[in-house]
mmCIF file of C-alpha atoms in Angstrom:
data_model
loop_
_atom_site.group_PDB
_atom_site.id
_atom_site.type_symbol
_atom_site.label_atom_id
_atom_site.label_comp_id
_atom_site.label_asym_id
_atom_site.label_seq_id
_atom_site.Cartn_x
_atom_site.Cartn_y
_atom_site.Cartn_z
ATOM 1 C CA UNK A 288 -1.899 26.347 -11.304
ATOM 2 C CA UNK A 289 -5.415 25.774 -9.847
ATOM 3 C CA UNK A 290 -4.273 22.336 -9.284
ATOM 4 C CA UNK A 291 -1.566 23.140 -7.451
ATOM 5 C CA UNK A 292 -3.240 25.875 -4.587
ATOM 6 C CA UNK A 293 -6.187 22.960 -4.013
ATOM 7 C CA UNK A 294 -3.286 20.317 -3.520
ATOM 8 C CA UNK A 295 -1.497 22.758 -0.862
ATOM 9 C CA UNK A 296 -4.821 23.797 0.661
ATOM 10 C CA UNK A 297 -5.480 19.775 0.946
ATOM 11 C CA UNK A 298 -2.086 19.621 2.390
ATOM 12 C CA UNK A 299 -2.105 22.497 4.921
ATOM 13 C CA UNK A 300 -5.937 21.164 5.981
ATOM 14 C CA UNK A 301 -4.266 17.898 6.745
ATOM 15 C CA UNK A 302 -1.286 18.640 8.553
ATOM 16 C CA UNK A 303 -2.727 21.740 10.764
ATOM 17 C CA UNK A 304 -4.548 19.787 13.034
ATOM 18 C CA UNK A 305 -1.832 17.883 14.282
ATOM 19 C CA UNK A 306 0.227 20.687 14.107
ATOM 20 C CA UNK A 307 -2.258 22.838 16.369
ATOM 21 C CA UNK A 308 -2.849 19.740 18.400
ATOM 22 C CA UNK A 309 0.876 19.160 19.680
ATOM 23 C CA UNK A 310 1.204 23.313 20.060
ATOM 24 C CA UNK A 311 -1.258 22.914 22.856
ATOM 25 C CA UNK A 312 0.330 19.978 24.559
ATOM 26 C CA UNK A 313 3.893 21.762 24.514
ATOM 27 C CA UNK A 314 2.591 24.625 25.952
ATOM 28 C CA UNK A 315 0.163 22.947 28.678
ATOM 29 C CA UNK A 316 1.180 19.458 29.557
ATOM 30 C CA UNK A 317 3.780 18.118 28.156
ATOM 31 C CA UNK A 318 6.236 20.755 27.824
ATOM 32 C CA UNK A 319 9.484 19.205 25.590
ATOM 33 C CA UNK A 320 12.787 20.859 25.375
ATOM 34 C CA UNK A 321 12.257 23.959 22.824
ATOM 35 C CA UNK A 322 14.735 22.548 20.554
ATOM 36 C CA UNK A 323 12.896 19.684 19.915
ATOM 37 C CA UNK A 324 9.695 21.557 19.816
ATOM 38 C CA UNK A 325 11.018 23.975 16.880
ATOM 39 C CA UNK A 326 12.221 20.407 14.996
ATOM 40 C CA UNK A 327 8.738 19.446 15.165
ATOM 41 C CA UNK A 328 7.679 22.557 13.225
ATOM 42 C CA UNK A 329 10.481 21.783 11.407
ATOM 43 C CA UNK A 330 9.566 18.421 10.616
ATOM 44 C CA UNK A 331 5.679 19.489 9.934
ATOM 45 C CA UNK A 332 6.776 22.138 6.931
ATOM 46 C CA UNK A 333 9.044 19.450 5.157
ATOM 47 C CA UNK A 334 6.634 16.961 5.642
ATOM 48 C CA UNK A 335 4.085 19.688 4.088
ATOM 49 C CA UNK A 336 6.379 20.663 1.412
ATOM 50 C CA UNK A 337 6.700 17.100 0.666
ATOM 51 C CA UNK A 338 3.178 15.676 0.704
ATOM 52 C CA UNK A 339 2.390 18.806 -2.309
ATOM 53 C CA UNK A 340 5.141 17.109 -4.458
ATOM 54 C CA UNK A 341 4.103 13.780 -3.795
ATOM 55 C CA UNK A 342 0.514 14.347 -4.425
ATOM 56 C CA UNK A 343 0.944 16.357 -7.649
ATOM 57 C CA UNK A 344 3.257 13.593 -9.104
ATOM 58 C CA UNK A 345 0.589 10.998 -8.270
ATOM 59 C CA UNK A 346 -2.056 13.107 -10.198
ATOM 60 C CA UNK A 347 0.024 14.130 -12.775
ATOM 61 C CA UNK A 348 2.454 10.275 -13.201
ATOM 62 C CA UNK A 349 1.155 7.535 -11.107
ATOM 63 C CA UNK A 350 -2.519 7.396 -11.574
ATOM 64 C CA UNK A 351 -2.626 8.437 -15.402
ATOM 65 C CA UNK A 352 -0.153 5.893 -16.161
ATOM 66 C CA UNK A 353 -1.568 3.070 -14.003
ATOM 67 C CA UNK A 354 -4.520 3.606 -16.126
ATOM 68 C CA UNK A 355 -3.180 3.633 -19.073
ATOM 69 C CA UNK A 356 -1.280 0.477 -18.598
ATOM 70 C CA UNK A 357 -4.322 -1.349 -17.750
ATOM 71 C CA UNK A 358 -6.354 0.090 -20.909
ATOM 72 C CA UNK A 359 -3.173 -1.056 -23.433
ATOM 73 C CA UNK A 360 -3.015 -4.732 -21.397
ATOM 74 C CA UNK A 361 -6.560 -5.260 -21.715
ATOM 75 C CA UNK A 362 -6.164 -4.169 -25.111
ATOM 76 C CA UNK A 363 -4.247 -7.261 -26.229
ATOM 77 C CA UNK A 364 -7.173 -9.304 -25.271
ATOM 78 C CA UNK A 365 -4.376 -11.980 -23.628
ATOM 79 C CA UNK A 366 -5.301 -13.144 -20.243
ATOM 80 C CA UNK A 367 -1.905 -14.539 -19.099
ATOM 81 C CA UNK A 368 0.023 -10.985 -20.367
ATOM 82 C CA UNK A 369 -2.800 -9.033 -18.042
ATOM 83 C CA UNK A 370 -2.319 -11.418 -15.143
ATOM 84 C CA UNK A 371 1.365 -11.350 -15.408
ATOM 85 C CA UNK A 372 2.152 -8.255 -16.136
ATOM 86 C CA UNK A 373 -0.453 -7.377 -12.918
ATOM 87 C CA UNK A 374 1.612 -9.840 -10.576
ATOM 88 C CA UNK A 375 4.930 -8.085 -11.861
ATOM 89 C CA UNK A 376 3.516 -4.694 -11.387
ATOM 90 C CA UNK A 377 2.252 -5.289 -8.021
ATOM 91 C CA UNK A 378 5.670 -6.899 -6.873
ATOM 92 C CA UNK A 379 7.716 -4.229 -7.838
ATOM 93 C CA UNK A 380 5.713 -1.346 -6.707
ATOM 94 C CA UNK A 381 5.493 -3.024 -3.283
ATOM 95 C CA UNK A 382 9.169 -3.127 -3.046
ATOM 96 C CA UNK A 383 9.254 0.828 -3.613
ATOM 97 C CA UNK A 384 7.164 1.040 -1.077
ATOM 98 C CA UNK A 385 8.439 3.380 1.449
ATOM 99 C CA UNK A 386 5.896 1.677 4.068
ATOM 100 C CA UNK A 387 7.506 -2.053 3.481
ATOM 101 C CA UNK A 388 11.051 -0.851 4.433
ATOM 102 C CA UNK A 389 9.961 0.516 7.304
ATOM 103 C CA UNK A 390 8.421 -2.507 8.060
ATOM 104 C CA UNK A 391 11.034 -4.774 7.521
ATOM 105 C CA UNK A 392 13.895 -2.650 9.088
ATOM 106 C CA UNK A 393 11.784 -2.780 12.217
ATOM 107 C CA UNK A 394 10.782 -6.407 12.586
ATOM 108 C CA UNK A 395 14.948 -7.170 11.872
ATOM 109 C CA UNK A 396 15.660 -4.813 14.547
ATOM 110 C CA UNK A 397 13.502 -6.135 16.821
ATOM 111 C CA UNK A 398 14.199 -9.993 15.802
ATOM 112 C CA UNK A 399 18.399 -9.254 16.122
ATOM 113 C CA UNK A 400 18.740 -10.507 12.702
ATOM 114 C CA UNK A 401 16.242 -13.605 13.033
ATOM 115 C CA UNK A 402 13.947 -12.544 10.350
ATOM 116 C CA UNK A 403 16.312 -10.839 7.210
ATOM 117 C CA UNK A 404 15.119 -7.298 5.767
ATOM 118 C CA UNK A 405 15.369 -8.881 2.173
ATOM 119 C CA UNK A 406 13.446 -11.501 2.887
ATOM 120 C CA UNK A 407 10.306 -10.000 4.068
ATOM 121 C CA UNK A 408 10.415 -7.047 1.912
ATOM 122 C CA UNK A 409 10.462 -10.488 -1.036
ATOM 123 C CA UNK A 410 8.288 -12.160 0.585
ATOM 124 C CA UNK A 411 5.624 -9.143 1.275
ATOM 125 C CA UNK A 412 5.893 -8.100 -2.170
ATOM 126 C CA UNK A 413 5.665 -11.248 -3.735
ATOM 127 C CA UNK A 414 2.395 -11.976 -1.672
ATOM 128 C CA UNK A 415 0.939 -8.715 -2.937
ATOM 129 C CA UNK A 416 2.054 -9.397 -6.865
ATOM 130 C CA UNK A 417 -0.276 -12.720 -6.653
ATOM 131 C CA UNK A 418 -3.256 -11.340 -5.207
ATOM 132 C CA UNK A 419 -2.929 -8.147 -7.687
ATOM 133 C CA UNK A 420 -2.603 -10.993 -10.559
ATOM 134 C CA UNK A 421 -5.686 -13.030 -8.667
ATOM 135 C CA UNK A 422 -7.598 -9.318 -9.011
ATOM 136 C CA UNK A 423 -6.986 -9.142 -12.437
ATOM 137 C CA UNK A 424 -8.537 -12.845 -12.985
ATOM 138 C CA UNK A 425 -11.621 -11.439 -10.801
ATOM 139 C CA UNK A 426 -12.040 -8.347 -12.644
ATOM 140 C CA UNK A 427 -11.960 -10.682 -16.439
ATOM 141 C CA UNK A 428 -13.865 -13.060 -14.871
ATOM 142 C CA UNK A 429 -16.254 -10.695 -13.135
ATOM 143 C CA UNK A 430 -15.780 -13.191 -10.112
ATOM 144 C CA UNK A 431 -17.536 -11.576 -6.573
ATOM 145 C CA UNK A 432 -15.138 -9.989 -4.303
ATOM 146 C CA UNK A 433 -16.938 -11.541 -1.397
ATOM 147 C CA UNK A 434 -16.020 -15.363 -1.981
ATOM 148 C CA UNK A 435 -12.173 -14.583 -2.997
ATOM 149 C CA UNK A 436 -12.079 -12.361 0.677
ATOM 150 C CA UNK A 437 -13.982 -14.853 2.315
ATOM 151 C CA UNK A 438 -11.876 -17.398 1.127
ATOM 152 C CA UNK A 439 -8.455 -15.803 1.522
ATOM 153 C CA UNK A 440 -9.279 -14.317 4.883
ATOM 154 C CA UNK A 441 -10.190 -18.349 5.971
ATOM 155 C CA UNK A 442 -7.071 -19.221 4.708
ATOM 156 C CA UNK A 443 -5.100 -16.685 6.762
ATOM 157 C CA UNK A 444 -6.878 -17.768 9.922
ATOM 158 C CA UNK A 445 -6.383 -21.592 9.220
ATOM 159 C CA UNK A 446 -2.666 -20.704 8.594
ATOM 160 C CA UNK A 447 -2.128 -18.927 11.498
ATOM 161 C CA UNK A 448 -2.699 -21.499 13.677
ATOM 162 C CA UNK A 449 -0.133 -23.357 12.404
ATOM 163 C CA UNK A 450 2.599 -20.456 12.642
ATOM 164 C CA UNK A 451 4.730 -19.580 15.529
ATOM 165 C CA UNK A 452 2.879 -16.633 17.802
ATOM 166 C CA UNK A 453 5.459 -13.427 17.006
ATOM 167 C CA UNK A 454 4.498 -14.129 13.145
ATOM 168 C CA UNK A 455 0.962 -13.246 13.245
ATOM 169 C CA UNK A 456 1.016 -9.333 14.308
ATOM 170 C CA UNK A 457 4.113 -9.465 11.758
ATOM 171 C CA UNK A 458 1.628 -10.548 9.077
ATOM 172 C CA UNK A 459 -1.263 -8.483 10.038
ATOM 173 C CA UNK A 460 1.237 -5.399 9.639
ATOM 174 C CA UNK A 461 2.484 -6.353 6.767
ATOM 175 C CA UNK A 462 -0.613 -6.222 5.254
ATOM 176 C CA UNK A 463 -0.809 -2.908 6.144
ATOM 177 C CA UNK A 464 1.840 -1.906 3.396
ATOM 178 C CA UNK A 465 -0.528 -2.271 0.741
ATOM 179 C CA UNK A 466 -2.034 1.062 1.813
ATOM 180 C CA UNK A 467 0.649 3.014 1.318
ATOM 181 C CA UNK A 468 1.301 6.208 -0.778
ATOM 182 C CA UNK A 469 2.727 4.098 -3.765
ATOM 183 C CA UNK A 470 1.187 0.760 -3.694
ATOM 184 C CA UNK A 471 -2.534 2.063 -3.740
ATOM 185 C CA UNK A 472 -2.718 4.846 -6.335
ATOM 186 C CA UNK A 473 -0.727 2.562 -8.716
ATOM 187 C CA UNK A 474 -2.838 -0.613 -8.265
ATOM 188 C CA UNK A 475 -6.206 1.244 -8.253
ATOM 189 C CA UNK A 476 -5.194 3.337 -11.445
ATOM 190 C CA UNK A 477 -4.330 -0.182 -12.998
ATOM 191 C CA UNK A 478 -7.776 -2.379 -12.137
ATOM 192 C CA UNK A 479 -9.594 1.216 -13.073
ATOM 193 C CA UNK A 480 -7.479 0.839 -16.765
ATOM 194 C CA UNK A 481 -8.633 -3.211 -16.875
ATOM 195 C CA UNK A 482 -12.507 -2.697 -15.979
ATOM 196 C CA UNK A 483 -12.634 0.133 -18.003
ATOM 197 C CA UNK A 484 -11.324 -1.845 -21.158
ATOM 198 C CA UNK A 485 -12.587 -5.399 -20.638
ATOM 199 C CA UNK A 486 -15.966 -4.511 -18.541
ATOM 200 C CA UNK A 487 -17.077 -0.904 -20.108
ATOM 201 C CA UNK A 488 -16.773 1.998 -18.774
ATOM 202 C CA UNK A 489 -20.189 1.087 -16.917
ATOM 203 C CA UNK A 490 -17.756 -1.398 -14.830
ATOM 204 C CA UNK A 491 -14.871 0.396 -13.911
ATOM 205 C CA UNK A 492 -16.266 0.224 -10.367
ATOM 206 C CA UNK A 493 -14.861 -3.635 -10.633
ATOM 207 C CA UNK A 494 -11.286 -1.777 -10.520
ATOM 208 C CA UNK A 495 -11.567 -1.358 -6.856
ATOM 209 C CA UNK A 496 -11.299 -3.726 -4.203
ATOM 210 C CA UNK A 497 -7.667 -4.569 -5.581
ATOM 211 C CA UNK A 498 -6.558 -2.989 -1.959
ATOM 212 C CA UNK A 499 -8.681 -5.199 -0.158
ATOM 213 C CA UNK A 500 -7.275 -8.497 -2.076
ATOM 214 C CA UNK A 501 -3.467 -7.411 -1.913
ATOM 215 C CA UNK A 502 -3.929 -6.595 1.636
ATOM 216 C CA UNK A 503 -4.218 -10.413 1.916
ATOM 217 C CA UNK A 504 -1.184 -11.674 0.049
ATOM 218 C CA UNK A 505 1.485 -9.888 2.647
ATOM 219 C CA UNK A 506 -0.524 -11.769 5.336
ATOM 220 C CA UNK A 507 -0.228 -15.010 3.981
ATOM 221 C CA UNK A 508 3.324 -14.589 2.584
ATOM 222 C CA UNK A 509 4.575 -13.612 6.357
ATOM 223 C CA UNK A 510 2.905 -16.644 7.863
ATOM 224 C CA UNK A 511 4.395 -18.949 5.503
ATOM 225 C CA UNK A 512 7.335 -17.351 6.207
ATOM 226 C CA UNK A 513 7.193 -17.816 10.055
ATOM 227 C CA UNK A 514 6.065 -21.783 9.046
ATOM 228 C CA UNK A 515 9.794 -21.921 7.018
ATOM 229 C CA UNK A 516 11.610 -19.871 10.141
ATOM 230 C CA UNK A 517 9.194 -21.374 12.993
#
C-alpha cells in the first residue's frame, strides 16, 4: 500500500507542473478552444492514471525479473548463453518499445513509404540486441566503458559520412529509443543480475552503462541502413 501512495505522489509531482504550466498559458496567452483545453486535462489524468500502473508493474515485474534473469544466466557460467540470450533480450524488448513505433511510423510518414516501418523497427532493435550482447562481454570481461564508447561513437561518425544526409538525424533519434519506459528498466535490471553474479555484489555498479552502449547500436543500424537505401 505504501508503495503505491509514494508511486502516485511521484506521479502527481511529475505531471503537475506541466499541468499548472499550460493552465497559465490558456488563460493568459494562448487561449485554445475550451474543448480542447478540457481534453488536455483529460489527457493529463489518463496519462497520470497510467504512469501509476506502469511504474508499479516495473517495480513489481520488469526490474525483479530482469535481475533475476541475469543472476540464473550468469549462473551457468557459459559465456555464449549470457551473450546470446543478452542480444535476444535486448532485440525483443526494443521491438515492444512503445518509443520505436513511434519512431518508425513517423520517419515512414514523412519518407511516403521510402524507408518501411518494419524495417527500422528490425533494424533499430537488432542494433540494440548487439550492443546489449557487446555489454554483457564488457561486464565478463570487466572491459572499460570508455574505449568501447570511444570506439563505437568513432565508428558512428566515420559512418556517417558515408550515408546520405536525411539518415543521420534518423539515426541520432533512433538512438533515442533505448531510453524508453521498457527498454531501460529491463536492460539495467539484467547487467545489475550479471555483475552481481559474475563480479560480486561489490561490482554490480558494472551493470550500468548498458544504456549508454545500446544507445549506439540504433545509430549505427540506421546508417547502415541509409548506406543499403542511399
Amino acid at each position: 500500500m505504501d508503495n503505491i501512495k509514494e508511486t502516485f505522489l511521484e506521479v502527481v509531482l511529475s505531471i503537475l507542473p506541466i499541468t499548472i504550466v499550460i493552465t497559465i498559458l490558456q488563460f493568459t496567452l494562448v487561449w485554445l478552444p475550451l474543448d480542447m483545453f478540457f481534453q488536455f486535462l483529460i489527457g493529463a489524468g489518463m496519462v497520470g492514471a497510467g504512469l501509476v500502473l506502469f511504474l508499479l508493474g516495473v517495480n513489481i515485474g520488469l526490474l525483479p525479473i530482469g535481475e533475476m534473469i541475469g543472476s540464473a544466466l550468469s549462473k551457468t557460467k557459459r559465456i555464449w548463453l549470457i551473450v546470446f540470450f543478452g542480444f535476444l533480450l535486448g532485440l525483443v524488448v526494443t521491438i515492444a518499445e512503445p518509443d520505436v513505433r513511434v519512431l518508425s511510423s513517423q520517419v515512414d510518414q514523412v519518407s511516403g513509404g521510402q524507408i518501411p516501418m518494419d524495417i527500422l523497427i528490425l533494424s533499430v532493435a537488432i542494433g540494440v540486441g548487439v550492443f546489449v550482447a557487446l555489454a554483457m562481454f564488457r561486464i565478463i570481461f570487466s572491459i572499460n566503458i570508455v574505449y568501447l564508447l570511444a570506439g563505437g561513437y568513432a565508428i558512428v561518425f566515420l559512418l556517417a559520412a558515408f550515408t546520405p544526409s536525411v539518415f543521420v538525424p534518423i539515426s541520432f533519434d533512433a538512438g533515442g529509443v533505448t531510453t524508453g519506459p521498457l527498454t531501460v528498466p529491463f536492460i539495467l535490471s539484467l547487467g545489475v543480475g550479471v555483475a552481481a553474479v559474475m563480479r560480486g555484489k561489490s561490482s554490480s555498479g558494472d551493470g550500468f552503462g548498458l544504456v549508454a552502449l545500446a544507445s549506439i547500436g540504433p545509430i549505427l543500424s540506421v546508417l547502415l541502413l541509409g548506406v543499403i537505401y542511399g
